[in-house]
Short mmCIF file of C-alpha atoms in Angstrom, two decimals:
data_model
loop_
_atom_site.label_atom_id
_atom_site.label_comp_id
_atom_site.label_asym_id
_atom_site.label_seq_id
_atom_site.Cartn_x
_atom_site.Cartn_y
_atom_site.Cartn_z
CA MET A 8 -27.51 27.84 46.53
CA LEU A 9 -29.70 27.71 49.61
CA CYS A 10 -26.73 27.88 51.99
CA LEU A 11 -25.45 31.02 50.29
CA LEU A 12 -28.77 32.80 49.80
CA LYS A 13 -30.09 31.92 53.27
CA ARG A 14 -26.62 32.31 54.84
CA ILE A 15 -27.00 29.03 56.68
CA PRO A 16 -23.36 28.64 57.84
CA GLU A 17 -23.33 32.17 59.27
CA ARG A 18 -26.71 31.79 60.97
CA ASP A 19 -25.67 28.47 62.44
CA ARG A 20 -22.54 30.03 63.94
CA HIS A 21 -24.58 33.04 65.08
CA VAL A 22 -26.94 30.85 67.11
CA ARG A 23 -24.10 28.76 68.54
CA GLU A 24 -22.48 31.99 69.76
CA GLY A 25 -25.63 33.05 71.59
CA GLY A 26 -27.23 35.28 68.96
CA TRP A 27 -30.86 35.34 67.90
CA ARG A 28 -33.21 37.05 65.43
CA GLN A 29 -32.60 40.66 66.29
CA ASP A 30 -29.05 40.63 64.96
CA GLU A 31 -28.93 37.61 62.69
CA PRO A 32 -27.28 37.77 59.23
CA SER A 33 -29.84 38.84 56.63
CA ALA A 34 -31.04 36.40 53.95
CA GLN A 35 -32.68 36.59 50.54
CA TYR A 36 -36.23 35.56 49.66
CA ILE A 37 -35.96 33.33 46.62
CA GLY A 38 -39.29 33.12 44.80
CA ARG A 39 -41.84 35.69 43.70
CA ARG A 40 -44.59 36.71 46.14
CA LEU A 41 -48.12 38.06 45.89
CA ASP A 42 -46.98 41.43 47.26
CA GLY A 43 -45.21 42.16 43.97
CA TYR A 44 -41.73 40.84 44.78
CA GLU A 45 -40.56 39.26 41.52
CA GLY A 46 -38.17 36.75 43.02
CA LEU A 47 -34.67 35.88 41.95
CA THR A 48 -33.46 35.03 38.46
CA VAL A 49 -31.56 31.77 38.08
CA GLY A 50 -29.45 31.24 34.98
CA LEU A 51 -28.61 27.71 33.85
CA ILE A 52 -25.63 27.32 31.55
CA GLY A 53 -26.31 23.96 29.92
CA LEU A 54 -29.77 22.43 29.58
CA GLY A 55 -28.84 18.80 29.16
CA ARG A 56 -29.77 15.96 31.51
CA VAL A 57 -28.60 17.69 34.69
CA GLY A 58 -29.43 21.26 33.73
CA SER A 59 -32.99 20.35 32.75
CA ARG A 60 -33.41 18.40 36.00
CA MET A 61 -32.28 21.50 37.89
CA ALA A 62 -34.87 23.55 36.00
CA ASP A 63 -37.61 21.10 36.94
CA LEU A 64 -36.62 21.13 40.61
CA LEU A 65 -36.75 24.93 40.68
CA GLN A 66 -40.28 25.22 39.29
CA PRO A 67 -42.07 25.23 42.68
CA TRP A 68 -39.71 27.95 43.92
CA ARG A 69 -41.30 30.48 41.52
CA VAL A 70 -38.02 31.88 40.27
CA LYS A 71 -37.40 33.29 36.81
CA LEU A 72 -35.40 30.72 34.86
CA LEU A 73 -32.98 31.66 32.09
CA ALA A 74 -31.02 29.07 30.15
CA CYS A 75 -28.20 29.15 27.64
CA ASP A 76 -27.48 26.06 25.53
CA PRO A 77 -26.84 26.31 21.78
CA TYR A 78 -26.93 22.53 21.37
CA VAL A 79 -30.50 21.69 22.42
CA ASP A 80 -33.72 22.13 20.49
CA GLN A 81 -35.91 25.15 21.29
CA SER A 82 -38.67 22.81 22.40
CA LYS A 83 -36.55 21.79 25.37
CA PHE A 84 -36.56 25.34 26.72
CA VAL A 85 -40.34 25.35 26.50
CA HIS A 86 -40.67 21.91 28.09
CA HIS A 87 -38.61 22.95 31.12
CA ASN A 88 -40.18 26.41 31.42
CA THR A 89 -36.95 28.30 30.80
CA ILE A 90 -36.29 31.44 28.78
CA PRO A 91 -33.57 30.93 26.11
CA VAL A 92 -30.95 33.68 26.19
CA ASP A 93 -27.37 34.16 25.11
CA MET A 94 -24.50 33.90 27.57
CA LYS A 95 -24.02 37.64 28.00
CA THR A 96 -27.69 38.22 28.84
CA LEU A 97 -27.73 35.30 31.27
CA LEU A 98 -24.69 36.58 33.16
CA GLN A 99 -25.99 40.15 33.31
CA GLU A 100 -29.49 39.31 34.51
CA SER A 101 -29.04 36.29 36.79
CA ASP A 102 -28.85 36.40 40.57
CA VAL A 103 -27.66 32.80 40.53
CA VAL A 104 -25.53 31.34 37.72
CA SER A 105 -25.38 27.54 37.73
CA LEU A 106 -23.06 25.53 35.45
CA HIS A 107 -24.20 22.26 33.87
CA CYS A 108 -21.77 21.71 30.98
CA ASP A 109 -19.39 19.05 29.78
CA LEU A 110 -15.72 19.97 29.90
CA ASN A 111 -14.18 20.18 26.44
CA GLY A 112 -12.09 22.53 24.33
CA GLU A 113 -15.00 24.90 23.87
CA THR A 114 -16.05 25.11 27.51
CA ARG A 115 -12.69 25.05 29.32
CA GLN A 116 -12.47 28.18 31.50
CA MET A 117 -15.62 29.53 29.89
CA ILE A 118 -16.16 31.56 33.07
CA ASP A 119 -13.20 33.91 33.53
CA GLN A 120 -12.50 37.51 34.45
CA LYS A 121 -14.55 38.87 31.55
CA GLN A 122 -17.61 36.84 32.48
CA PHE A 123 -17.36 37.76 36.16
CA GLY A 124 -17.29 41.39 35.09
CA LEU A 125 -20.70 40.95 33.45
CA MET A 126 -22.35 39.52 36.57
CA LYS A 127 -24.22 41.43 39.25
CA PRO A 128 -22.20 42.29 42.39
CA THR A 129 -24.90 40.46 44.36
CA ALA A 130 -24.78 37.33 42.18
CA ILE A 131 -23.51 33.89 43.17
CA LEU A 132 -21.90 31.23 40.99
CA LEU A 133 -22.60 27.51 41.37
CA ASN A 134 -20.31 24.91 39.84
CA THR A 135 -21.29 21.29 40.36
CA ALA A 136 -20.23 20.23 36.84
CA ARG A 137 -16.47 20.28 36.16
CA GLY A 138 -13.73 22.36 37.75
CA GLY A 139 -12.14 23.23 34.43
CA LEU A 140 -15.16 25.26 33.37
CA VAL A 141 -14.03 28.10 35.64
CA ASP A 142 -10.81 30.10 35.84
CA TYR A 143 -10.35 29.73 39.59
CA ASP A 144 -7.76 32.49 39.84
CA ALA A 145 -10.29 34.85 38.27
CA LEU A 146 -12.98 33.49 40.59
CA PHE A 147 -10.85 34.20 43.66
CA ASN A 148 -10.21 37.75 42.49
CA ALA A 149 -13.91 38.30 41.72
CA LEU A 150 -14.90 37.16 45.20
CA ASP A 151 -12.03 38.87 47.00
CA LYS A 152 -12.80 42.20 45.31
CA ASP A 153 -16.60 41.85 45.66
CA VAL A 154 -17.15 41.68 41.92
CA ILE A 155 -19.63 38.90 42.78
CA ALA A 156 -21.06 37.96 46.16
CA GLY A 157 -20.42 34.24 46.54
CA ALA A 158 -19.81 30.81 45.06
CA GLY A 159 -20.97 27.28 45.78
CA LEU A 160 -18.34 24.85 44.52
CA ASP A 161 -18.39 21.07 44.35
CA VAL A 162 -15.65 20.72 41.73
CA PHE A 163 -12.20 22.25 41.32
CA GLU A 164 -9.36 22.50 38.82
CA ILE A 165 -7.20 20.37 41.13
CA GLU A 166 -8.85 17.72 43.29
CA PRO A 167 -8.59 17.27 46.21
CA LEU A 168 -8.48 21.01 46.75
CA PRO A 169 -4.91 21.90 47.84
CA LYS A 170 -4.55 23.13 51.41
CA GLN A 171 -2.84 26.28 50.16
CA SER A 172 -5.67 27.17 47.78
CA PRO A 173 -6.68 30.83 48.23
CA ILE A 174 -10.32 29.77 47.80
CA LEU A 175 -10.14 28.40 51.34
CA ASP A 176 -9.45 31.90 52.69
CA LEU A 177 -12.70 33.43 51.42
CA GLY A 178 -14.74 32.55 54.50
CA ASN A 179 -18.50 32.80 54.15
CA LYS A 180 -18.29 33.89 50.51
CA VAL A 181 -17.91 30.25 49.50
CA VAL A 182 -19.60 26.95 50.30
CA LEU A 183 -17.37 24.00 49.39
CA THR A 184 -18.08 20.28 49.01
CA PRO A 185 -15.69 17.48 47.91
CA HIS A 186 -17.04 16.62 44.42
CA SER A 187 -19.90 14.77 46.08
CA ALA A 188 -23.03 16.77 45.18
CA GLY A 189 -24.71 13.73 43.64
CA TYR A 190 -23.26 11.13 46.00
CA THR A 191 -25.88 9.37 48.08
CA PRO A 192 -26.21 5.65 48.87
CA GLY A 193 -29.45 5.48 46.91
CA GLY A 194 -28.08 7.41 43.98
CA ILE A 195 -24.97 5.25 43.68
CA ASN A 196 -26.53 1.84 44.30
CA ARG A 197 -29.81 2.29 42.45
CA ASN A 198 -28.75 4.45 39.54
CA ALA A 199 -25.03 4.66 38.89
CA LEU A 200 -24.30 0.93 39.14
CA VAL A 201 -27.24 0.10 36.89
CA LEU A 202 -26.14 2.69 34.35
CA GLN A 203 -22.53 1.51 34.40
CA THR A 204 -23.57 -2.12 34.00
CA ASP A 205 -25.75 -1.24 31.02
CA ILE A 206 -22.88 0.69 29.39
CA LEU A 207 -20.50 -2.23 29.93
CA LEU A 208 -22.91 -4.79 28.46
CA THR A 209 -23.63 -2.51 25.51
CA ALA A 210 -19.92 -2.25 24.73
CA LEU A 211 -19.45 -6.01 25.08
CA ARG A 212 -22.20 -6.51 22.47
CA GLY A 213 -20.11 -4.48 20.04
CA VAL A 214 -22.42 -1.46 20.15
CA VAL A 215 -21.13 2.03 20.95
CA PRO A 216 -22.68 3.06 24.29
CA LYS A 217 -23.97 6.48 25.14
CA CYS A 218 -21.81 8.99 26.99
CA VAL A 219 -18.53 8.20 25.23
CA VAL A 220 -15.88 10.59 26.52
CA ASN A 221 -12.96 9.70 24.24
CA THR A 222 -14.86 9.93 20.94
CA GLU A 223 -11.58 10.00 19.03
CA VAL A 224 -11.47 6.17 19.30
CA LEU A 225 -14.79 5.68 17.51
CA PRO A 226 -13.31 5.35 13.98
CA LYS A 227 -11.19 2.43 15.21
CA TRP A 228 -14.27 1.01 16.95
CA ARG A 229 -16.29 1.17 13.72
CA GLU A 230 -13.42 -0.38 11.79
CA ARG A 231 -13.41 -3.30 14.20
CA PHE A 232 -17.14 -3.90 14.60
CA GLY A 233 -18.52 -2.66 11.29
CA ASP A 234 -22.30 -2.56 10.84
CA LYS A 235 -22.95 -3.54 14.45
CA CYS A 236 -21.74 -0.10 15.55
CA LEU A 237 -24.56 2.26 16.57
CA ILE A 238 -24.45 5.64 18.30
#
């Protein structure tokens, strides 16, 4: 988000090529100011563990936060200082749309040509969740035809991203990372390994762990472990 709004890649290249302030690429001010500037509106699609963490991190930036998630209690919107809205309103009003959803039958390609058509021409899309949430052909067309202004992408429909992908030809309209947004030595060693170990031990005790992806196996699990099964 910051790279796209502050145009960091372009400014970096500008300085390396001998440029300076007088002709640098323009950038956007993110949060509201005392002079009356209202700041940008950030829309979070999904207010689960990651989406709510994103909302908390954005609080000091003084942005307007919208959120769309039909599966969380209203109190969660209040707790994370977000305004609950429907999907259409979020897409129409947000300067930044950030995806934080699971990938399932309901959410697959939930952002397609129709949704891009609702967004502002100055808006940017962030997808650090799952590649399948977005119709990437529609995304390319939306960026190529200036329907939206940019995209920050950490996940893709096909990974690694194929060398012939048209997304790679969009230049400064996209910032791309290799499905590694949450990958840090501290994050992996201190959090992920502990979480995975806890899930493994829970399963070995005959208890259904949290975060089960293939829930279709749970009836067989309950049949095998009976009253010990909890979820």
